[in-house]
């Protein structure tokens, strides 16, 4: 009983050390490293304390909490705290993966649930890594840059993803569309990934419908086909007929999907992180970022109400378009996060619609041009665009030969600045002008102010020379080269821009399925010319609308115009009196100000720590010449100062390591 009480006291002290060390270390603390450092520290210091002191006392009969004021106990607890922080510093030093803040979702759980979730995830992660090692990913990845070993690595990666199943297979399928990043060898292997999913049983389909629909099935559907017309890992699609005789398709979310997302997407990100740490090849490809982007997109994709909203947004954006494409109608009254009911569009994928093209005597080039111009309108004018235009999502209507766009689970959104940048980007390619292309890229990338314009234009010139004097500009090669240049100069495309460029690569492949001779950049020049002419002639074609627009603009400008004479007069007076001083310093930039502030605060902490250390050493030196009770007080103050000095220096060291990694 006494020993149990002592053990409880140890656990209480450990909890205290866990809490205090976390507070002293700062924010973004890794849960695993924190627990491990506390466990090792408590174990080590407790053994030393027992071996040097407690084994010579009757500590079981004099519990620790009764002697907490003893110097030895205070030294023991202080040593626990200091060693736990030092161990955390060591773990931080040897962690090459960078800083990852504790998952906010896990932070909302209690300790037991976090440990349980962590154990489950680690078990699954070990299984995934075992599969990767067994398939030889570790061995072949070291030689991935050699052409003869690329095939081996591609096979190893494909087999690993295949055996891991579920989300990993879907991730591989997404990677197979990234032709701007991966070589044809990888693309060919990843395209072999097939997700074999069994359809949901009829009883489960009925149960999902009854729970998700606002009314009973028989009050909404006149007929419902239980056999799905398509099944995938996220959901499946059924054909049905409403009571008003409209033919519809019903997309259902699989009930187990959200649980899989909770577990396997985190594991996928851990796997990508491991792979990036093992290989500079994977790191340079941005494999970690690819997995994170895929995971973020998929977490949104499992909410079918978002897909319904995306479909409605694109439909409204293209309502007045001159390039007619058909988008199925959404029956919003029956849609929620688990189900979508939409119009059944009779059509066939452009990949196997040769009979329909022949039946309608459809000009394939004109059909492809309509699809492309519609996508340009989405990207460059409305700002919201279909982000996954593969052949399965573009059909030809069996009734009139109109293009049909399907599946808006993935859409991208571009702001006005990014739209302007993309226009300049396309114009620069068509004009073969590196300066125009550079101007476009600066609007499409983050931290563009850090780029060296002269060197970057020279790199862009080299790319343009490679695609000069060719019949058709190779889209995949061009986008891949631009991604490489941007990465080499320490820049990165905004996520939405990267998505738009990848969508153009996918769309280019789809359009060449429709017409093998189709050149997306030649058509982009024609679209730009038509758009500029239309913009110029619009005021003359719509004089009433133009007049109303001008009136609105002038009404907003009038208050400012009325104030202009007074402001100009005030400006002249200040210039004459010498009160205007042009001033610019490092603090005028927010990033610079934040950097200087952080640096100064750390410098102050460093000075405080060093001061504690110097004063403590001085007190220890003075105590050597004092032989009465004052020496005890001096020694106590000195050791306390050294302890505080060590705490501050450890914290500063951890912060410095994090800054270097970031």
PDB file of N, CA and C in Angstrom, residues 502-587:
ATOM      1  N   UNK A 502      -2.164  22.004 -63.604  1.00  0.00           N
ATOM      2  CA  UNK A 502      -2.319  20.552 -63.738  1.00  0.00           C
ATOM      3  C   UNK A 502      -3.599  20.211 -64.489  1.00  0.00           C
ATOM      4  N   UNK A 503      -4.641  21.002 -64.269  1.00  0.00           N
ATOM      5  CA  UNK A 503      -5.899  20.766 -64.985  1.00  0.00           C
ATOM      6  C   UNK A 503      -5.718  20.991 -66.477  1.00  0.00           C
ATOM      7  N   UNK A 504      -4.885  21.990 -66.834  1.00  0.00           N
ATOM      8  CA  UNK A 504      -4.619  22.224 -68.255  1.00  0.00           C
ATOM      9  C   UNK A 504      -3.899  21.044 -68.887  1.00  0.00           C
ATOM     10  N   UNK A 505      -2.977  20.434 -68.134  1.00  0.00           N
ATOM     11  CA  UNK A 505      -2.278  19.249 -68.647  1.00  0.00           C
ATOM     12  C   UNK A 505      -3.269  18.109 -68.865  1.00  0.00           C
ATOM     13  N   UNK A 506      -4.142  17.880 -67.872  1.00  0.00           N
ATOM     14  CA  UNK A 506      -5.153  16.830 -68.002  1.00  0.00           C
ATOM     15  C   UNK A 506      -6.092  17.123 -69.160  1.00  0.00           C
ATOM     16  N   UNK A 507      -6.517  18.388 -69.268  1.00  0.00           N
ATOM     17  CA  UNK A 507      -7.435  18.780 -70.343  1.00  0.00           C
ATOM     18  C   UNK A 507      -6.776  18.614 -71.705  1.00  0.00           C
ATOM     19  N   UNK A 508      -5.499  18.937 -71.797  1.00  0.00           N
ATOM     20  CA  UNK A 508      -4.783  18.769 -73.066  1.00  0.00           C
ATOM     21  C   UNK A 508      -4.818  17.309 -73.512  1.00  0.00           C
ATOM     22  N   UNK A 509      -4.605  16.390 -72.557  1.00  0.00           N
ATOM     23  CA  UNK A 509      -4.683  14.970 -72.905  1.00  0.00           C
ATOM     24  C   UNK A 509      -6.076  14.573 -73.361  1.00  0.00           C
ATOM     25  N   UNK A 510      -7.107  15.112 -72.709  1.00  0.00           N
ATOM     26  CA  UNK A 510      -8.487  14.789 -73.084  1.00  0.00           C
ATOM     27  C   UNK A 510      -8.820  15.336 -74.465  1.00  0.00           C
ATOM     28  N   UNK A 511      -8.382  16.564 -74.749  1.00  0.00           N
ATOM     29  CA  UNK A 511      -8.678  17.176 -76.041  1.00  0.00           C
ATOM     30  C   UNK A 511      -7.961  16.450 -77.171  1.00  0.00           C
ATOM     31  N   UNK A 512      -6.789  15.899 -76.892  1.00  0.00           N
ATOM     32  CA  UNK A 512      -6.094  15.142 -77.931  1.00  0.00           C
ATOM     33  C   UNK A 512      -6.705  13.750 -78.127  1.00  0.00           C
ATOM     34  N   UNK A 513      -7.463  13.282 -77.137  1.00  0.00           N
ATOM     35  CA  UNK A 513      -8.267  12.072 -77.352  1.00  0.00           C
ATOM     36  C   UNK A 513      -9.380  12.379 -78.356  1.00  0.00           C
ATOM     37  N   UNK A 514      -9.959  13.584 -78.240  1.00  0.00           N
ATOM     38  CA  UNK A 514     -11.015  13.996 -79.171  1.00  0.00           C
ATOM     39  C   UNK A 514     -10.435  14.255 -80.558  1.00  0.00           C
ATOM     40  N   UNK A 515      -9.344  15.022 -80.621  1.00  0.00           N
ATOM     41  CA  UNK A 515      -8.695  15.361 -81.895  1.00  0.00           C
ATOM     42  C   UNK A 515      -7.181  15.326 -81.691  1.00  0.00           C
ATOM     43  N   UNK A 516      -6.495  14.299 -82.202  1.00  0.00           N
ATOM     44  CA  UNK A 516      -5.046  14.137 -81.963  1.00  0.00           C
ATOM     45  C   UNK A 516      -4.210  15.321 -82.424  1.00  0.00           C
ATOM     46  N   UNK A 517      -4.706  16.138 -83.348  1.00  0.00           N
ATOM     47  CA  UNK A 517      -3.915  17.254 -83.859  1.00  0.00           C
ATOM     48  C   UNK A 517      -4.186  18.558 -83.110  1.00  0.00           C
ATOM     49  N   UNK A 518      -4.980  18.504 -82.063  1.00  0.00           N
ATOM     50  CA  UNK A 518      -5.398  19.722 -81.366  1.00  0.00           C
ATOM     51  C   UNK A 518      -4.220  20.313 -80.595  1.00  0.00           C
ATOM     52  N   UNK A 519      -4.016  21.636 -80.724  1.00  0.00           N
ATOM     53  CA  UNK A 519      -2.933  22.344 -80.024  1.00  0.00           C
ATOM     54  C   UNK A 519      -3.555  23.376 -79.096  1.00  0.00           C
ATOM     55  N   UNK A 520      -3.430  23.143 -77.808  1.00  0.00           N
ATOM     56  CA  UNK A 520      -4.117  23.961 -76.817  1.00  0.00           C
ATOM     57  C   UNK A 520      -3.606  25.400 -76.803  1.00  0.00           C
ATOM     58  N   UNK A 521      -2.297  25.623 -77.076  1.00  0.00           N
ATOM     59  CA  UNK A 521      -1.757  26.977 -76.996  1.00  0.00           C
ATOM     60  C   UNK A 521      -2.054  27.794 -78.261  1.00  0.00           C
ATOM     61  N   UNK A 522      -2.158  27.144 -79.411  1.00  0.00           N
ATOM     62  CA  UNK A 522      -2.611  27.859 -80.609  1.00  0.00           C
ATOM     63  C   UNK A 522      -4.046  28.325 -80.431  1.00  0.00           C
ATOM     64  N   UNK A 523      -4.870  27.449 -79.868  1.00  0.00           N
ATOM     65  CA  UNK A 523      -6.263  27.815 -79.608  1.00  0.00           C
ATOM     66  C   UNK A 523      -6.349  28.896 -78.530  1.00  0.00           C
ATOM     67  N   UNK A 524      -5.423  28.884 -77.577  1.00  0.00           N
ATOM     68  CA  UNK A 524      -5.418  29.918 -76.540  1.00  0.00           C
ATOM     69  C   UNK A 524      -5.188  31.292 -77.153  1.00  0.00           C
ATOM     70  N   UNK A 525      -4.333  31.382 -78.170  1.00  0.00           N
ATOM     71  CA  UNK A 525      -4.097  32.662 -78.852  1.00  0.00           C
ATOM     72  C   UNK A 525      -5.371  33.145 -79.537  1.00  0.00           C
ATOM     73  N   UNK A 526      -6.069  32.229 -80.199  1.00  0.00           N
ATOM     74  CA  UNK A 526      -7.318  32.613 -80.863  1.00  0.00           C
ATOM     75  C   UNK A 526      -8.368  33.054 -79.849  1.00  0.00           C
ATOM     76  N   UNK A 527      -8.412  32.349 -78.709  1.00  0.00           N
ATOM     77  CA  UNK A 527      -9.374  32.727 -77.669  1.00  0.00           C
ATOM     78  C   UNK A 527      -9.061  34.120 -77.135  1.00  0.00           C
ATOM     79  N   UNK A 528      -7.768  34.400 -76.922  1.00  0.00           N
ATOM     80  CA  UNK A 528      -7.368  35.712 -76.401  1.00  0.00           C
ATOM     81  C   UNK A 528      -7.736  36.819 -77.378  1.00  0.00           C
ATOM     82  N   UNK A 529      -7.505  36.565 -78.661  1.00  0.00           N
ATOM     83  CA  UNK A 529      -7.840  37.577 -79.670  1.00  0.00           C
ATOM     84  C   UNK A 529      -9.336  37.842 -79.692  1.00  0.00           C
ATOM     85  N   UNK A 530     -10.136  36.770 -79.673  1.00  0.00           N
ATOM     86  CA  UNK A 530     -11.593  36.927 -79.682  1.00  0.00           C
ATOM     87  C   UNK A 530     -12.074  37.634 -78.419  1.00  0.00           C
ATOM     88  N   UNK A 531     -11.449  37.314 -77.306  1.00  0.00           N
ATOM     89  CA  UNK A 531     -11.851  37.932 -76.040  1.00  0.00           C
ATOM     90  C   UNK A 531     -11.538  39.424 -76.037  1.00  0.00           C
ATOM     91  N   UNK A 532     -10.350  39.800 -76.558  1.00  0.00           N
ATOM     92  CA  UNK A 532      -9.974  41.209 -76.597  1.00  0.00           C
ATOM     93  C   UNK A 532     -10.907  41.989 -77.527  1.00  0.00           C
ATOM     94  N   UNK A 533     -11.252  41.407 -78.687  1.00  0.00           N
ATOM     95  CA  UNK A 533     -12.171  42.084 -79.606  1.00  0.00           C
ATOM     96  C   UNK A 533     -13.537  42.271 -78.965  1.00  0.00           C
ATOM     97  N   UNK A 534     -14.005  41.217 -78.282  1.00  0.00           N
ATOM     98  CA  UNK A 534     -15.312  41.295 -77.634  1.00  0.00           C
ATOM     99  C   UNK A 534     -15.314  42.344 -76.528  1.00  0.00           C
ATOM    100  N   UNK A 535     -14.209  42.427 -75.783  1.00  0.00           N
ATOM    101  CA  UNK A 535     -14.124  43.422 -74.707  1.00  0.00           C
ATOM    102  C   UNK A 535     -14.130  44.835 -75.268  1.00  0.00           C
ATOM    103  N   UNK A 536     -13.464  45.001 -76.432  1.00  0.00           N
ATOM    104  CA  UNK A 536     -13.411  46.330 -77.049  1.00  0.00           C
ATOM    105  C   UNK A 536     -14.765  46.754 -77.610  1.00  0.00           C
ATOM    106  N   UNK A 537     -15.499  45.802 -78.197  1.00  0.00           N
ATOM    107  CA  UNK A 537     -16.767  46.120 -78.852  1.00  0.00           C
ATOM    108  C   UNK A 537     -17.951  46.099 -77.900  1.00  0.00           C
ATOM    109  N   UNK A 538     -17.764  45.558 -76.704  1.00  0.00           N
ATOM    110  CA  UNK A 538     -18.886  45.423 -75.774  1.00  0.00           C
ATOM    111  C   UNK A 538     -19.571  46.748 -75.465  1.00  0.00           C
ATOM    112  N   UNK A 539     -18.835  47.851 -75.212  1.00  0.00           N
ATOM    113  CA  UNK A 539     -19.527  49.123 -74.925  1.00  0.00           C
ATOM    114  C   UNK A 539     -20.425  49.591 -76.062  1.00  0.00           C
ATOM    115  N   UNK A 540     -20.036  49.251 -77.318  1.00  0.00           N
ATOM    116  CA  UNK A 540     -20.844  49.688 -78.460  1.00  0.00           C
ATOM    117  C   UNK A 540     -22.059  48.782 -78.665  1.00  0.00           C
ATOM    118  N   UNK A 541     -21.904  47.496 -78.324  1.00  0.00           N
ATOM    119  CA  UNK A 541     -23.020  46.561 -78.481  1.00  0.00           C
ATOM    120  C   UNK A 541     -24.054  46.720 -77.376  1.00  0.00           C
ATOM    121  N   UNK A 542     -23.593  47.123 -76.187  1.00  0.00           N
ATOM    122  CA  UNK A 542     -24.508  47.256 -75.051  1.00  0.00           C
ATOM    123  C   UNK A 542     -24.376  48.668 -74.469  1.00  0.00           C
ATOM    124  N   UNK A 543     -24.839  49.698 -75.195  1.00  0.00           N
ATOM    125  CA  UNK A 543     -24.651  51.084 -74.720  1.00  0.00           C
ATOM    126  C   UNK A 543     -25.375  51.379 -73.417  1.00  0.00           C
ATOM    127  N   UNK A 544     -26.563  50.803 -73.238  1.00  0.00           N
ATOM    128  CA  UNK A 544     -27.318  51.070 -72.010  1.00  0.00           C
ATOM    129  C   UNK A 544     -26.593  50.517 -70.790  1.00  0.00           C
ATOM    130  N   UNK A 545     -26.142  49.274 -70.905  1.00  0.00           N
ATOM    131  CA  UNK A 545     -25.424  48.649 -69.789  1.00  0.00           C
ATOM    132  C   UNK A 545     -24.115  49.384 -69.503  1.00  0.00           C
ATOM    133  N   UNK A 546     -23.453  49.839 -70.593  1.00  0.00           N
ATOM    134  CA  UNK A 546     -22.200  50.573 -70.420  1.00  0.00           C
ATOM    135  C   UNK A 546     -22.438  51.904 -69.710  1.00  0.00           C
ATOM    136  N   UNK A 547     -23.519  52.594 -70.105  1.00  0.00           N
ATOM    137  CA  UNK A 547     -23.856  53.866 -69.467  1.00  0.00           C
ATOM    138  C   UNK A 547     -24.129  53.679 -67.977  1.00  0.00           C
ATOM    139  N   UNK A 548     -24.900  52.629 -67.633  1.00  0.00           N
ATOM    140  CA  UNK A 548     -25.207  52.360 -66.223  1.00  0.00           C
ATOM    141  C   UNK A 548     -23.930  52.046 -65.447  1.00  0.00           C
ATOM    142  N   UNK A 549     -23.029  51.288 -66.073  1.00  0.00           N
ATOM    143  CA  UNK A 549     -21.768  50.944 -65.407  1.00  0.00           C
ATOM    144  C   UNK A 549     -20.927  52.186 -65.136  1.00  0.00           C
ATOM    145  N   UNK A 550     -20.860  53.083 -66.146  1.00  0.00           N
ATOM    146  CA  UNK A 550     -20.094  54.313 -65.971  1.00  0.00           C
ATOM    147  C   UNK A 550     -20.690  55.186 -64.875  1.00  0.00           C
ATOM    148  N   UNK A 551     -22.019  55.225 -64.821  1.00  0.00           N
ATOM    149  CA  UNK A 551     -22.670  56.009 -63.781  1.00  0.00           C
ATOM    150  C   UNK A 551     -22.340  55.469 -62.386  1.00  0.00           C
ATOM    151  N   UNK A 552     -22.323  54.137 -62.266  1.00  0.00           N
ATOM    152  CA  UNK A 552     -21.971  53.524 -60.985  1.00  0.00           C
ATOM    153  C   UNK A 552     -20.534  53.862 -60.588  1.00  0.00           C
ATOM    154  N   UNK A 553     -19.617  53.770 -61.555  1.00  0.00           N
ATOM    155  CA  UNK A 553     -18.208  54.056 -61.264  1.00  0.00           C
ATOM    156  C   UNK A 553     -18.023  55.526 -60.869  1.00  0.00           C
ATOM    157  N   UNK A 554     -18.700  56.445 -61.614  1.00  0.00           N
ATOM    158  CA  UNK A 554     -18.572  57.867 -61.304  1.00  0.00           C
ATOM    159  C   UNK A 554     -19.168  58.213 -59.951  1.00  0.00           C
ATOM    160  N   UNK A 555     -20.295  57.557 -59.609  1.00  0.00           N
ATOM    161  CA  UNK A 555     -20.907  57.822 -58.305  1.00  0.00           C
ATOM    162  C   UNK A 555     -19.985  57.421 -57.160  1.00  0.00           C
ATOM    163  N   UNK A 556     -19.164  56.354 -57.372  1.00  0.00           N
ATOM    164  CA  UNK A 556     -18.199  55.956 -56.342  1.00  0.00           C
ATOM    165  C   UNK A 556     -16.986  56.884 -56.305  1.00  0.00           C
ATOM    166  N   UNK A 557     -16.657  57.504 -57.463  1.00  0.00           N
ATOM    167  CA  UNK A 557     -15.486  58.371 -57.524  1.00  0.00           C
ATOM    168  C   UNK A 557     -15.777  59.799 -57.063  1.00  0.00           C
ATOM    169  N   UNK A 558     -17.025  60.239 -57.155  1.00  0.00           N
ATOM    170  CA  UNK A 558     -17.355  61.633 -56.856  1.00  0.00           C
ATOM    171  C   UNK A 558     -16.901  62.097 -55.470  1.00  0.00           C
ATOM    172  N   UNK A 559     -17.157  61.299 -54.384  1.00  0.00           N
ATOM    173  CA  UNK A 559     -16.685  61.762 -53.062  1.00  0.00           C
ATOM    174  C   UNK A 559     -15.185  62.010 -53.021  1.00  0.00           C
ATOM    175  N   UNK A 560     -14.429  61.153 -53.694  1.00  0.00           N
ATOM    176  CA  UNK A 560     -12.975  61.325 -53.717  1.00  0.00           C
ATOM    177  C   UNK A 560     -12.583  62.534 -54.546  1.00  0.00           C
ATOM    178  N   UNK A 561     -13.270  62.714 -55.690  1.00  0.00           N
ATOM    179  CA  UNK A 561     -12.946  63.857 -56.558  1.00  0.00           C
ATOM    180  C   UNK A 561     -13.223  65.185 -55.857  1.00  0.00           C
ATOM    181  N   UNK A 562     -14.279  65.253 -55.058  1.00  0.00           N
ATOM    182  CA  UNK A 562     -14.603  66.489 -54.353  1.00  0.00           C
ATOM    183  C   UNK A 562     -13.511  66.853 -53.341  1.00  0.00           C
ATOM    184  N   UNK A 563     -12.858  65.822 -52.782  1.00  0.00           N
ATOM    185  CA  UNK A 563     -11.829  66.076 -51.769  1.00  0.00           C
ATOM    186  C   UNK A 563     -10.454  66.388 -52.377  1.00  0.00           C
ATOM    187  N   UNK A 564     -10.279  66.114 -53.685  1.00  0.00           N
ATOM    188  CA  UNK A 564      -8.960  66.237 -54.300  1.00  0.00           C
ATOM    189  C   UNK A 564      -8.369  67.644 -54.216  1.00  0.00           C
ATOM    190  N   UNK A 565      -9.116  68.733 -54.555  1.00  0.00           N
ATOM    191  CA  UNK A 565      -8.487  70.072 -54.482  1.00  0.00           C
ATOM    192  C   UNK A 565      -7.963  70.398 -53.092  1.00  0.00           C
ATOM    193  N   UNK A 566      -8.732  70.064 -52.042  1.00  0.00           N
ATOM    194  CA  UNK A 566      -8.297  70.354 -50.684  1.00  0.00           C
ATOM    195  C   UNK A 566      -7.049  69.547 -50.320  1.00  0.00           C
ATOM    196  N   UNK A 567      -7.022  68.277 -50.747  1.00  0.00           N
ATOM    197  CA  UNK A 567      -5.865  67.432 -50.431  1.00  0.00           C
ATOM    198  C   UNK A 567      -4.618  67.911 -51.166  1.00  0.00           C
ATOM    199  N   UNK A 568      -4.779  68.341 -52.415  1.00  0.00           N
ATOM    200  CA  UNK A 568      -3.631  68.853 -53.176  1.00  0.00           C
ATOM    201  C   UNK A 568      -3.094  70.111 -52.512  1.00  0.00           C
ATOM    202  N   UNK A 569      -4.000  70.998 -52.073  1.00  0.00           N
ATOM    203  CA  UNK A 569      -3.582  72.229 -51.398  1.00  0.00           C
ATOM    204  C   UNK A 569      -2.828  71.911 -50.103  1.00  0.00           C
ATOM    205  N   UNK A 570      -3.343  70.947 -49.322  1.00  0.00           N
ATOM    206  CA  UNK A 570      -2.666  70.561 -48.077  1.00  0.00           C
ATOM    207  C   UNK A 570      -1.282  69.976 -48.367  1.00  0.00           C
ATOM    208  N   UNK A 571      -1.190  69.178 -49.441  1.00  0.00           N
ATOM    209  CA  UNK A 571       0.089  68.576 -49.816  1.00  0.00           C
ATOM    210  C   UNK A 571       1.110  69.648 -50.170  1.00  0.00           C
ATOM    211  N   UNK A 572       0.687  70.663 -50.944  1.00  0.00           N
ATOM    212  CA  UNK A 572       1.604  71.739 -51.343  1.00  0.00           C
ATOM    213  C   UNK A 572       2.078  72.518 -50.122  1.00  0.00           C
ATOM    214  N   UNK A 573       1.150  72.787 -49.189  1.00  0.00           N
ATOM    215  CA  UNK A 573       1.526  73.519 -47.973  1.00  0.00           C
ATOM    216  C   UNK A 573       2.567  72.746 -47.163  1.00  0.00           C
ATOM    217  N   UNK A 574       2.403  71.424 -47.062  1.00  0.00           N
ATOM    218  CA  UNK A 574       3.361  70.625 -46.280  1.00  0.00           C
ATOM    219  C   UNK A 574       4.728  70.579 -46.955  1.00  0.00           C
ATOM    220  N   UNK A 575       4.718  70.535 -48.304  1.00  0.00           N
ATOM    221  CA  UNK A 575       5.994  70.541 -49.025  1.00  0.00           C
ATOM    222  C   UNK A 575       6.710  71.861 -48.793  1.00  0.00           C
ATOM    223  N   UNK A 576       5.950  72.970 -48.864  1.00  0.00           N
ATOM    224  CA  UNK A 576       6.562  74.284 -48.668  1.00  0.00           C
ATOM    225  C   UNK A 576       7.120  74.452 -47.256  1.00  0.00           C
ATOM    226  N   UNK A 577       6.420  73.868 -46.263  1.00  0.00           N
ATOM    227  CA  UNK A 577       6.878  74.014 -44.875  1.00  0.00           C
ATOM    228  C   UNK A 577       7.942  72.995 -44.496  1.00  0.00           C
ATOM    229  N   UNK A 578       8.269  72.103 -45.419  1.00  0.00           N
ATOM    230  CA  UNK A 578       9.303  71.103 -45.145  1.00  0.00           C
ATOM    231  C   UNK A 578       8.888  69.996 -44.205  1.00  0.00           C
ATOM    232  N   UNK A 579       7.565  69.766 -44.084  1.00  0.00           N
ATOM    233  CA  UNK A 579       7.078  68.752 -43.149  1.00  0.00           C
ATOM    234  C   UNK A 579       7.001  67.350 -43.766  1.00  0.00           C
ATOM    235  N   UNK A 580       7.132  67.245 -45.076  1.00  0.00           N
ATOM    236  CA  UNK A 580       7.050  65.935 -45.731  1.00  0.00           C
ATOM    237  C   UNK A 580       8.447  65.339 -45.805  1.00  0.00           C
ATOM    238  N   UNK A 581       8.595  64.167 -45.243  1.00  0.00           N
ATOM    239  CA  UNK A 581       9.876  63.450 -45.249  1.00  0.00           C
ATOM    240  C   UNK A 581       9.613  62.038 -45.754  1.00  0.00           C
ATOM    241  N   UNK A 582      10.298  61.649 -46.809  1.00  0.00           N
ATOM    242  CA  UNK A 582      10.170  60.278 -47.302  1.00  0.00           C
ATOM    243  C   UNK A 582      10.935  59.367 -46.360  1.00  0.00           C
ATOM    244  N   UNK A 583      10.260  58.316 -45.921  1.00  0.00           N
ATOM    245  CA  UNK A 583      10.867  57.459 -44.899  1.00  0.00           C
ATOM    246  C   UNK A 583      10.589  55.997 -45.238  1.00  0.00           C
ATOM    247  N   UNK A 584      11.636  55.207 -45.209  1.00  0.00           N
ATOM    248  CA  UNK A 584      11.466  53.762 -45.435  1.00  0.00           C
ATOM    249  C   UNK A 584      12.514  53.036 -44.594  1.00  0.00           C
ATOM    250  N   UNK A 585      12.085  52.031 -43.853  1.00  0.00           N
ATOM    251  CA  UNK A 585      13.038  51.252 -43.067  1.00  0.00           C
ATOM    252  C   UNK A 585      12.598  49.795 -43.080  1.00  0.00           C
ATOM    253  N   UNK A 586      13.378  48.969 -42.432  1.00  0.00           N
ATOM    254  CA  UNK A 586      13.090  47.537 -42.442  1.00  0.00           C
ATOM    255  C   UNK A 586      11.770  47.216 -41.780  1.00  0.00           C
ATOM    256  N   UNK A 587      11.308  48.102 -40.881  1.00  0.00           N
ATOM    257  CA  UNK A 587      10.065  47.822 -40.168  1.00  0.00           C
ATOM    258  C   UNK A 587       8.831  48.142 -41.012  1.00  0.00           C
TER     259      UNK A 587
END
